[in-house]
């Protein structure tokens, strides 16, 4: 997964014209959003017929089919001019604005994972959704995430600055509304929808920033970005759990709102 995310910006640069890079990235991440929506329910459905081992075997087969398909569908791409190494990845931090960008990515993804990891108990105990209702809300979140990813290209072609700044603000405001209204079902569904859409825009926006500011070293810059994102996901889940243990189900939400 880390390799896929790290290569996405570099591949978009090589496969698409400069003006089409945001749209190309939205298509790439749109595939991720679709898979997140359908994979879990599809796996659960198939498990009843072929067992969990059968689901794993099917996933392995799909992986092989995907690899073979890419060999025929994708053009031959040149190797990066600069040799990739850990030192080369870290050295990207010295470039103008990169440290600030990576710190922002860290805050956004710590906030996002801190909230998302513990969203089920919040929906269940604070908002009072039944199990079937929780599944529906999470499905709505996934569909909204796909929509956000799909429209991100249009937004980013108009203003990259807006695409970077507005989604965290929308997330903070929508989650604040959820808390202030005591988890009313209608408000909660709207808040989760807005969060899902914003969540879909964020990775496309920052990958687009990478292509525009660091396009000459996209492989190393993409690796640095993904390392920060994955580290932030780990920290967000862990810190969110600590706050959950000491402050209850709304604690991770306060963390996320503050960081966003």
PDB file of C-alpha atoms in Angstrom:
ATOM      1  CA  UNK A   1       0.000   0.000   0.000  1.00  0.00           C
ATOM      2  CA  UNK A   2       2.823   2.375   0.860  1.00  0.00           C
ATOM      3  CA  UNK A   3       4.414   1.772  -2.519  1.00  0.00           C
ATOM      4  CA  UNK A   4       1.159   2.404  -4.342  1.00  0.00           C
ATOM      5  CA  UNK A   5       0.536   5.721  -2.592  1.00  0.00           C
ATOM      6  CA  UNK A   6       4.142   6.823  -3.008  1.00  0.00           C
ATOM      7  CA  UNK A   7       4.120   6.186  -6.776  1.00  0.00           C
ATOM      8  CA  UNK A   8       0.711   7.721  -7.515  1.00  0.00           C
ATOM      9  CA  UNK A   9       1.901  11.330  -7.972  1.00  0.00           C
ATOM     10  CA  UNK A  10       4.909  10.275 -10.065  1.00  0.00           C
ATOM     11  CA  UNK A  11       2.750   8.076 -12.303  1.00  0.00           C
ATOM     12  CA  UNK A  12       0.215  10.853 -12.808  1.00  0.00           C
ATOM     13  CA  UNK A  13       2.992  13.202 -13.965  1.00  0.00           C
ATOM     14  CA  UNK A  14       4.233  10.646 -16.497  1.00  0.00           C
ATOM     15  CA  UNK A  15       0.835   9.496 -17.780  1.00  0.00           C
ATOM     16  CA  UNK A  16      -1.101  12.772 -18.027  1.00  0.00           C
ATOM     17  CA  UNK A  17      -0.583  16.230 -19.499  1.00  0.00           C
ATOM     18  CA  UNK A  18       0.221  18.904 -16.874  1.00  0.00           C
ATOM     19  CA  UNK A  19      -3.255  20.454 -17.056  1.00  0.00           C
ATOM     20  CA  UNK A  20      -4.880  17.027 -16.535  1.00  0.00           C
ATOM     21  CA  UNK A  21      -2.819  15.909 -13.516  1.00  0.00           C
ATOM     22  CA  UNK A  22      -5.487  16.807 -10.883  1.00  0.00           C
ATOM     23  CA  UNK A  23      -8.094  14.863 -12.880  1.00  0.00           C
ATOM     24  CA  UNK A  24      -5.699  11.939 -13.298  1.00  0.00           C
ATOM     25  CA  UNK A  25      -5.058  11.841  -9.558  1.00  0.00           C
ATOM     26  CA  UNK A  26      -8.790  12.012  -8.826  1.00  0.00           C
ATOM     27  CA  UNK A  27      -9.291   8.968 -11.088  1.00  0.00           C
ATOM     28  CA  UNK A  28      -6.491   7.051  -9.340  1.00  0.00           C
ATOM     29  CA  UNK A  29      -7.804   7.842  -5.861  1.00  0.00           C
ATOM     30  CA  UNK A  30     -11.379   7.336  -7.089  1.00  0.00           C
ATOM     31  CA  UNK A  31     -10.479   3.702  -7.644  1.00  0.00           C
ATOM     32  CA  UNK A  32      -9.331   3.532  -4.027  1.00  0.00           C
ATOM     33  CA  UNK A  33     -12.598   5.083  -2.824  1.00  0.00           C
ATOM     34  CA  UNK A  34     -14.709   2.624  -4.819  1.00  0.00           C
ATOM     35  CA  UNK A  35     -12.749  -0.308  -3.436  1.00  0.00           C
ATOM     36  CA  UNK A  36     -13.198   0.936   0.138  1.00  0.00           C
ATOM     37  CA  UNK A  37     -16.955   1.136  -0.394  1.00  0.00           C
ATOM     38  CA  UNK A  38     -17.442  -2.314  -1.955  1.00  0.00           C
ATOM     39  CA  UNK A  39     -14.604  -4.465  -0.587  1.00  0.00           C
ATOM     40  CA  UNK A  40     -15.783  -5.028   3.001  1.00  0.00           C
ATOM     41  CA  UNK A  41     -19.432  -5.877   2.190  1.00  0.00           C
ATOM     42  CA  UNK A  42     -18.358  -7.975  -0.815  1.00  0.00           C
ATOM     43  CA  UNK A  43     -15.871  -9.894   1.334  1.00  0.00           C
ATOM     44  CA  UNK A  44     -18.478 -10.507   4.032  1.00  0.00           C
ATOM     45  CA  UNK A  45     -21.010 -11.694   1.445  1.00  0.00           C
ATOM     46  CA  UNK A  46     -18.588 -14.073  -0.281  1.00  0.00           C
ATOM     47  CA  UNK A  47     -17.301 -15.434   3.036  1.00  0.00           C
ATOM     48  CA  UNK A  48     -20.694 -17.038   3.639  1.00  0.00           C
ATOM     49  CA  UNK A  49     -20.282 -19.098   0.447  1.00  0.00           C
ATOM     50  CA  UNK A  50     -16.561 -19.775   0.058  1.00  0.00           C
ATOM     51  CA  UNK A  51     -15.192 -19.150   3.576  1.00  0.00           C
ATOM     52  CA  UNK A  52     -12.573 -16.622   4.655  1.00  0.00           C
ATOM     53  CA  UNK A  53      -9.779 -18.629   3.032  1.00  0.00           C
ATOM     54  CA  UNK A  54     -11.688 -18.520  -0.236  1.00  0.00           C
ATOM     55  CA  UNK A  55     -11.946 -14.731   0.039  1.00  0.00           C
ATOM     56  CA  UNK A  56      -8.161 -14.494   0.587  1.00  0.00           C
ATOM     57  CA  UNK A  57      -7.518 -16.789  -2.380  1.00  0.00           C
ATOM     58  CA  UNK A  58      -9.827 -14.684  -4.543  1.00  0.00           C
ATOM     59  CA  UNK A  59      -7.940 -11.554  -3.495  1.00  0.00           C
ATOM     60  CA  UNK A  60      -4.661 -13.227  -4.506  1.00  0.00           C
ATOM     61  CA  UNK A  61      -6.127 -14.118  -7.910  1.00  0.00           C
ATOM     62  CA  UNK A  62      -7.344 -10.539  -8.413  1.00  0.00           C
ATOM     63  CA  UNK A  63      -3.857  -9.292  -7.548  1.00  0.00           C
ATOM     64  CA  UNK A  64      -2.312 -11.523 -10.214  1.00  0.00           C
ATOM     65  CA  UNK A  65      -4.907 -10.455 -12.805  1.00  0.00           C
ATOM     66  CA  UNK A  66      -4.206  -6.799 -11.955  1.00  0.00           C
ATOM     67  CA  UNK A  67      -0.463  -7.249 -12.403  1.00  0.00           C
ATOM     68  CA  UNK A  68      -0.878  -8.968 -15.788  1.00  0.00           C
ATOM     69  CA  UNK A  69      -3.398  -6.348 -16.936  1.00  0.00           C
ATOM     70  CA  UNK A  70      -1.000  -3.503 -16.051  1.00  0.00           C
ATOM     71  CA  UNK A  71       1.743  -5.114 -18.158  1.00  0.00           C
ATOM     72  CA  UNK A  72      -0.460  -4.699 -21.245  1.00  0.00           C
ATOM     73  CA  UNK A  73      -2.469  -1.577 -20.355  1.00  0.00           C
ATOM     74  CA  UNK A  74       0.238   0.805 -19.102  1.00  0.00           C
ATOM     75  CA  UNK A  75       2.957   2.226 -21.359  1.00  0.00           C
ATOM     76  CA  UNK A  76       6.615   1.689 -20.559  1.00  0.00           C
ATOM     77  CA  UNK A  77       7.649   4.445 -18.166  1.00  0.00           C
ATOM     78  CA  UNK A  78      11.200   5.793 -17.763  1.00  0.00           C
ATOM     79  CA  UNK A  79      12.996   5.223 -14.486  1.00  0.00           C
ATOM     80  CA  UNK A  80      13.574   8.305 -12.294  1.00  0.00           C
ATOM     81  CA  UNK A  81      16.673  10.320 -13.117  1.00  0.00           C
ATOM     82  CA  UNK A  82      17.672  10.580  -9.474  1.00  0.00           C
ATOM     83  CA  UNK A  83      18.556   7.394  -7.606  1.00  0.00           C
ATOM     84  CA  UNK A  84      16.043   6.867  -4.827  1.00  0.00           C
ATOM     85  CA  UNK A  85      17.374   6.309  -1.318  1.00  0.00           C
ATOM     86  CA  UNK A  86      16.382   7.059   2.237  1.00  0.00           C
ATOM     87  CA  UNK A  87      18.809  10.006   2.253  1.00  0.00           C
ATOM     88  CA  UNK A  88      17.288  11.355  -0.976  1.00  0.00           C
ATOM     89  CA  UNK A  89      13.796  11.111   0.521  1.00  0.00           C
ATOM     90  CA  UNK A  90      14.818  12.938   3.704  1.00  0.00           C
ATOM     91  CA  UNK A  91      16.708  15.599   1.733  1.00  0.00           C
ATOM     92  CA  UNK A  92      13.426  16.681   0.112  1.00  0.00           C
ATOM     93  CA  UNK A  93      12.575  18.256   3.494  1.00  0.00           C
ATOM     94  CA  UNK A  94      15.232  20.926   2.869  1.00  0.00           C
ATOM     95  CA  UNK A  95      13.344  22.376  -0.065  1.00  0.00           C
ATOM     96  CA  UNK A  96      11.298  25.535   0.388  1.00  0.00           C
ATOM     97  CA  UNK A  97       7.878  24.959   1.958  1.00  0.00           C
ATOM     98  CA  UNK A  98       8.180  21.169   2.210  1.00  0.00           C
ATOM     99  CA  UNK A  99       8.585  20.998   6.006  1.00  0.00           C
ATOM    100  CA  UNK A 100       5.481  23.164   6.470  1.00  0.00           C
ATOM    101  CA  UNK A 101       3.514  21.027   4.025  1.00  0.00           C
ATOM    102  CA  UNK A 102       4.532  17.767   5.703  1.00  0.00           C
ATOM    103  CA  UNK A 103       3.646  19.133   9.140  1.00  0.00           C
ATOM    104  CA  UNK A 104       0.208  20.101   7.810  1.00  0.00           C
ATOM    105  CA  UNK A 105      -0.268  16.630   6.313  1.00  0.00           C
ATOM    106  CA  UNK A 106       0.734  15.157   9.685  1.00  0.00           C
ATOM    107  CA  UNK A 107      -1.877  17.201  11.562  1.00  0.00           C
ATOM    108  CA  UNK A 108      -4.677  16.448   9.076  1.00  0.00           C
ATOM    109  CA  UNK A 109      -4.099  12.694   8.996  1.00  0.00           C
ATOM    110  CA  UNK A 110      -3.586  12.372  12.769  1.00  0.00           C
ATOM    111  CA  UNK A 111      -6.935  14.145  13.152  1.00  0.00           C
ATOM    112  CA  UNK A 112      -8.635  12.036  10.514  1.00  0.00           C
ATOM    113  CA  UNK A 113      -7.454   8.666  11.805  1.00  0.00           C
ATOM    114  CA  UNK A 114      -7.988   9.684  15.424  1.00  0.00           C
ATOM    115  CA  UNK A 115     -11.668  10.285  14.648  1.00  0.00           C
ATOM    116  CA  UNK A 116     -12.295   7.534  12.115  1.00  0.00           C
ATOM    117  CA  UNK A 117     -10.824   4.682  14.163  1.00  0.00           C
ATOM    118  CA  UNK A 118     -13.324   5.303  16.970  1.00  0.00           C
ATOM    119  CA  UNK A 119     -16.316   6.491  14.949  1.00  0.00           C
ATOM    120  CA  UNK A 120     -18.380   3.336  15.522  1.00  0.00           C
ATOM    121  CA  UNK A 121     -18.674   3.699  19.327  1.00  0.00           C
ATOM    122  CA  UNK A 122     -19.464   7.398  18.818  1.00  0.00           C
ATOM    123  CA  UNK A 123     -22.290   6.572  16.402  1.00  0.00           C
ATOM    124  CA  UNK A 124     -23.537   3.792  18.661  1.00  0.00           C
ATOM    125  CA  UNK A 125     -23.469   5.425  22.100  1.00  0.00           C
ATOM    126  CA  UNK A 126     -23.418   9.200  21.508  1.00  0.00           C
ATOM    127  CA  UNK A 127     -25.632   9.389  18.406  1.00  0.00           C
ATOM    128  CA  UNK A 128     -27.704   6.313  19.305  1.00  0.00           C
ATOM    129  CA  UNK A 129     -27.664   4.516  15.944  1.00  0.00           C
ATOM    130  CA  UNK A 130     -28.551   0.807  15.864  1.00  0.00           C
ATOM    131  CA  UNK A 131     -26.097  -1.627  14.246  1.00  0.00           C
ATOM    132  CA  UNK A 132     -27.916  -1.481  10.893  1.00  0.00           C
ATOM    133  CA  UNK A 133     -27.939   2.315  11.078  1.00  0.00           C
ATOM    134  CA  UNK A 134     -24.195   2.427  11.725  1.00  0.00           C
ATOM    135  CA  UNK A 135     -23.592   0.326   8.600  1.00  0.00           C
ATOM    136  CA  UNK A 136     -25.763   2.710   6.587  1.00  0.00           C
ATOM    137  CA  UNK A 137     -23.954   5.802   7.894  1.00  0.00           C
ATOM    138  CA  UNK A 138     -20.566   4.278   7.113  1.00  0.00           C
ATOM    139  CA  UNK A 139     -21.789   3.373   3.618  1.00  0.00           C
ATOM    140  CA  UNK A 140     -22.905   6.986   3.135  1.00  0.00           C
ATOM    141  CA  UNK A 141     -19.463   8.103   4.311  1.00  0.00           C
ATOM    142  CA  UNK A 142     -17.806   5.814   1.747  1.00  0.00           C
ATOM    143  CA  UNK A 143     -20.013   7.005  -1.114  1.00  0.00           C
ATOM    144  CA  UNK A 144     -19.414  10.636  -0.125  1.00  0.00           C
ATOM    145  CA  UNK A 145     -15.681   9.916  -0.079  1.00  0.00           C
ATOM    146  CA  UNK A 146     -15.905   8.667  -3.673  1.00  0.00           C
ATOM    147  CA  UNK A 147     -17.883  11.758  -4.701  1.00  0.00           C
ATOM    148  CA  UNK A 148     -15.316  14.036  -3.046  1.00  0.00           C
ATOM    149  CA  UNK A 149     -12.485  12.260  -4.830  1.00  0.00           C
ATOM    150  CA  UNK A 150     -14.347  12.475  -8.150  1.00  0.00           C
ATOM    151  CA  UNK A 151     -14.955  16.234  -7.957  1.00  0.00           C
ATOM    152  CA  UNK A 152     -11.529  17.045  -6.503  1.00  0.00           C
ATOM    153  CA  UNK A 153      -9.992  17.434  -9.960  1.00  0.00           C
ATOM    154  CA  UNK A 154     -12.479  20.194 -10.836  1.00  0.00           C
ATOM    155  CA  UNK A 155     -11.837  22.014  -7.556  1.00  0.00           C
ATOM    156  CA  UNK A 156      -8.060  21.770  -7.815  1.00  0.00           C
ATOM    157  CA  UNK A 157      -7.956  23.030 -11.376  1.00  0.00           C
ATOM    158  CA  UNK A 158      -9.656  26.217 -10.135  1.00  0.00           C
ATOM    159  CA  UNK A 159      -7.693  26.669  -6.903  1.00  0.00           C
ATOM    160  CA  UNK A 160      -5.145  24.377  -5.303  1.00  0.00           C
ATOM    161  CA  UNK A 161      -5.060  26.646  -2.231  1.00  0.00           C
ATOM    162  CA  UNK A 162      -8.809  26.170  -1.704  1.00  0.00           C
ATOM    163  CA  UNK A 163      -8.474  22.421  -2.197  1.00  0.00           C
ATOM    164  CA  UNK A 164      -5.852  22.278   0.556  1.00  0.00           C
ATOM    165  CA  UNK A 165      -7.490  24.657   3.055  1.00  0.00           C
ATOM    166  CA  UNK A 166     -11.244  24.107   2.812  1.00  0.00           C
ATOM    167  CA  UNK A 167     -11.600  20.315   3.462  1.00  0.00           C
ATOM    168  CA  UNK A 168     -10.045  20.408   6.983  1.00  0.00           C
ATOM    169  CA  UNK A 169     -12.199  23.447   7.831  1.00  0.00           C
ATOM    170  CA  UNK A 170     -15.380  21.731   6.579  1.00  0.00           C
ATOM    171  CA  UNK A 171     -14.497  18.613   8.579  1.00  0.00           C
ATOM    172  CA  UNK A 172     -13.937  20.623  11.772  1.00  0.00           C
ATOM    173  CA  UNK A 173     -17.208  22.546  11.366  1.00  0.00           C
ATOM    174  CA  UNK A 174     -19.291  19.479  10.527  1.00  0.00           C
ATOM    175  CA  UNK A 175     -17.922  17.455  13.460  1.00  0.00           C
ATOM    176  CA  UNK A 176     -18.492  20.449  15.758  1.00  0.00           C
ATOM    177  CA  UNK A 177     -22.125  20.559  14.629  1.00  0.00           C
ATOM    178  CA  UNK A 178     -22.425  16.852  15.418  1.00  0.00           C
ATOM    179  CA  UNK A 179     -21.194  17.474  18.979  1.00  0.00           C
ATOM    180  CA  UNK A 180     -23.249  20.623  19.565  1.00  0.00           C
ATOM    181  CA  UNK A 181     -26.510  18.952  18.497  1.00  0.00           C
ATOM    182  CA  UNK A 182     -25.953  15.917  20.687  1.00  0.00           C
ATOM    183  CA  UNK A 183     -25.645  13.526  17.769  1.00  0.00           C
ATOM    184  CA  UNK A 184     -29.089  14.119  16.231  1.00  0.00           C
ATOM    185  CA  UNK A 185     -29.442  11.588  13.441  1.00  0.00           C
ATOM    186  CA  UNK A 186     -30.059  14.058  10.623  1.00  0.00           C
ATOM    187  CA  UNK A 187     -27.154  16.290  11.630  1.00  0.00           C
ATOM    188  CA  UNK A 188     -24.888  13.281  12.153  1.00  0.00           C
ATOM    189  CA  UNK A 189     -25.611  11.914   8.669  1.00  0.00           C
ATOM    190  CA  UNK A 190     -24.998  15.344   7.121  1.00  0.00           C
ATOM    191  CA  UNK A 191     -21.773  15.757   9.117  1.00  0.00           C
ATOM    192  CA  UNK A 192     -20.519  12.318   8.063  1.00  0.00           C
ATOM    193  CA  UNK A 193     -21.396  13.097   4.441  1.00  0.00           C
ATOM    194  CA  UNK A 194     -19.446  16.362   4.471  1.00  0.00           C
ATOM    195  CA  UNK A 195     -16.540  14.687   6.251  1.00  0.00           C
ATOM    196  CA  UNK A 196     -16.505  11.864   3.697  1.00  0.00           C
ATOM    197  CA  UNK A 197     -16.418  14.309   0.796  1.00  0.00           C
ATOM    198  CA  UNK A 198     -13.666  16.379   2.418  1.00  0.00           C
ATOM    199  CA  UNK A 199     -11.720  13.231   3.205  1.00  0.00           C
ATOM    200  CA  UNK A 200     -11.806  12.303  -0.483  1.00  0.00           C
ATOM    201  CA  UNK A 201     -10.326  15.631  -1.565  1.00  0.00           C
ATOM    202  CA  UNK A 202      -7.388  15.755   0.874  1.00  0.00           C
ATOM    203  CA  UNK A 203      -5.022  13.092  -0.598  1.00  0.00           C
ATOM    204  CA  UNK A 204      -5.663  14.286  -4.159  1.00  0.00           C
ATOM    205  CA  UNK A 205      -4.974  17.888  -3.148  1.00  0.00           C
ATOM    206  CA  UNK A 206      -1.665  17.125  -1.464  1.00  0.00           C
ATOM    207  CA  UNK A 207      -0.560  14.809  -4.276  1.00  0.00           C
ATOM    208  CA  UNK A 208      -1.340  17.625  -6.714  1.00  0.00           C
ATOM    209  CA  UNK A 209       0.765  19.965  -4.577  1.00  0.00           C
ATOM    210  CA  UNK A 210       3.617  17.449  -4.850  1.00  0.00           C
ATOM    211  CA  UNK A 211       3.347  17.364  -8.646  1.00  0.00           C
ATOM    212  CA  UNK A 212       3.353  21.168  -8.939  1.00  0.00           C
ATOM    213  CA  UNK A 213       6.015  22.052  -6.378  1.00  0.00           C
ATOM    214  CA  UNK A 214       8.238  18.957  -6.499  1.00  0.00           C
ATOM    215  CA  UNK A 215       7.523  17.480  -9.914  1.00  0.00           C
ATOM    216  CA  UNK A 216      11.226  17.189 -10.709  1.00  0.00           C
ATOM    217  CA  UNK A 217      11.668  14.781  -7.778  1.00  0.00           C
ATOM    218  CA  UNK A 218       8.165  13.303  -7.486  1.00  0.00           C
ATOM    219  CA  UNK A 219       9.282   9.781  -6.528  1.00  0.00           C
ATOM    220  CA  UNK A 220      11.209  10.889  -3.439  1.00  0.00           C
ATOM    221  CA  UNK A 221       8.672  13.582  -2.573  1.00  0.00           C
ATOM    222  CA  UNK A 222       5.833  11.081  -2.883  1.00  0.00           C
ATOM    223  CA  UNK A 223       7.693   8.633  -0.643  1.00  0.00           C
ATOM    224  CA  UNK A 224       8.170  11.325   1.991  1.00  0.00           C
ATOM    225  CA  UNK A 225       4.505  12.299   1.808  1.00  0.00           C
ATOM    226  CA  UNK A 226       3.341   8.700   2.220  1.00  0.00           C
ATOM    227  CA  UNK A 227       5.753   8.065   5.105  1.00  0.00           C
ATOM    228  CA  UNK A 228       4.278  11.090   6.894  1.00  0.00           C
ATOM    229  CA  UNK A 229       0.715   9.958   6.133  1.00  0.00           C
ATOM    230  CA  UNK A 230       1.280   6.401   7.356  1.00  0.00           C
ATOM    231  CA  UNK A 231       3.068   7.617  10.483  1.00  0.00           C
ATOM    232  CA  UNK A 232       0.208  10.048  11.118  1.00  0.00           C
ATOM    233  CA  UNK A 233      -2.358   7.257  10.735  1.00  0.00           C
ATOM    234  CA  UNK A 234      -0.513   5.206  13.356  1.00  0.00           C
ATOM    235  CA  UNK A 235      -0.153   8.123  15.764  1.00  0.00           C
ATOM    236  CA  UNK A 236      -3.766   9.199  15.231  1.00  0.00           C
ATOM    237  CA  UNK A 237      -5.171   5.774  16.035  1.00  0.00           C
ATOM    238  CA  UNK A 238      -2.926   5.399  19.113  1.00  0.00           C
ATOM    239  CA  UNK A 239      -3.500   8.891  20.524  1.00  0.00           C
ATOM    240  CA  UNK A 240      -7.204   8.624  19.735  1.00  0.00           C
ATOM    241  CA  UNK A 241      -7.315   5.381  21.721  1.00  0.00           C
ATOM    242  CA  UNK A 242      -5.568   6.974  24.699  1.00  0.00           C
ATOM    243  CA  UNK A 243      -8.031   9.887  24.676  1.00  0.00           C
ATOM    244  CA  UNK A 244     -10.943   7.482  24.181  1.00  0.00           C
ATOM    245  CA  UNK A 245      -9.897   5.561  27.306  1.00  0.00           C
ATOM    246  CA  UNK A 246      -9.664   8.712  29.430  1.00  0.00           C
ATOM    247  CA  UNK A 247     -12.332  11.031  27.950  1.00  0.00           C
ATOM    248  CA  UNK A 248     -14.984   8.760  26.444  1.00  0.00           C
ATOM    249  CA  UNK A 249     -16.387   8.488  22.936  1.00  0.00           C
ATOM    250  CA  UNK A 250     -16.341  12.223  22.184  1.00  0.00           C
ATOM    251  CA  UNK A 251     -12.655  12.639  23.111  1.00  0.00           C
ATOM    252  CA  UNK A 252     -11.216  11.627  19.709  1.00  0.00           C
ATOM    253  CA  UNK A 253     -13.663  14.008  18.047  1.00  0.00           C
ATOM    254  CA  UNK A 254     -12.373  16.969  20.084  1.00  0.00           C
ATOM    255  CA  UNK A 255      -8.830  15.932  19.123  1.00  0.00           C
ATOM    256  CA  UNK A 256      -9.734  15.801  15.435  1.00  0.00           C
ATOM    257  CA  UNK A 257     -11.573  19.113  15.458  1.00  0.00           C
ATOM    258  CA  UNK A 258      -8.665  20.871  17.147  1.00  0.00           C
ATOM    259  CA  UNK A 259      -6.047  19.500  14.779  1.00  0.00           C
ATOM    260  CA  UNK A 260      -8.173  20.152  11.677  1.00  0.00           C
TER     261      UNK A 260
END
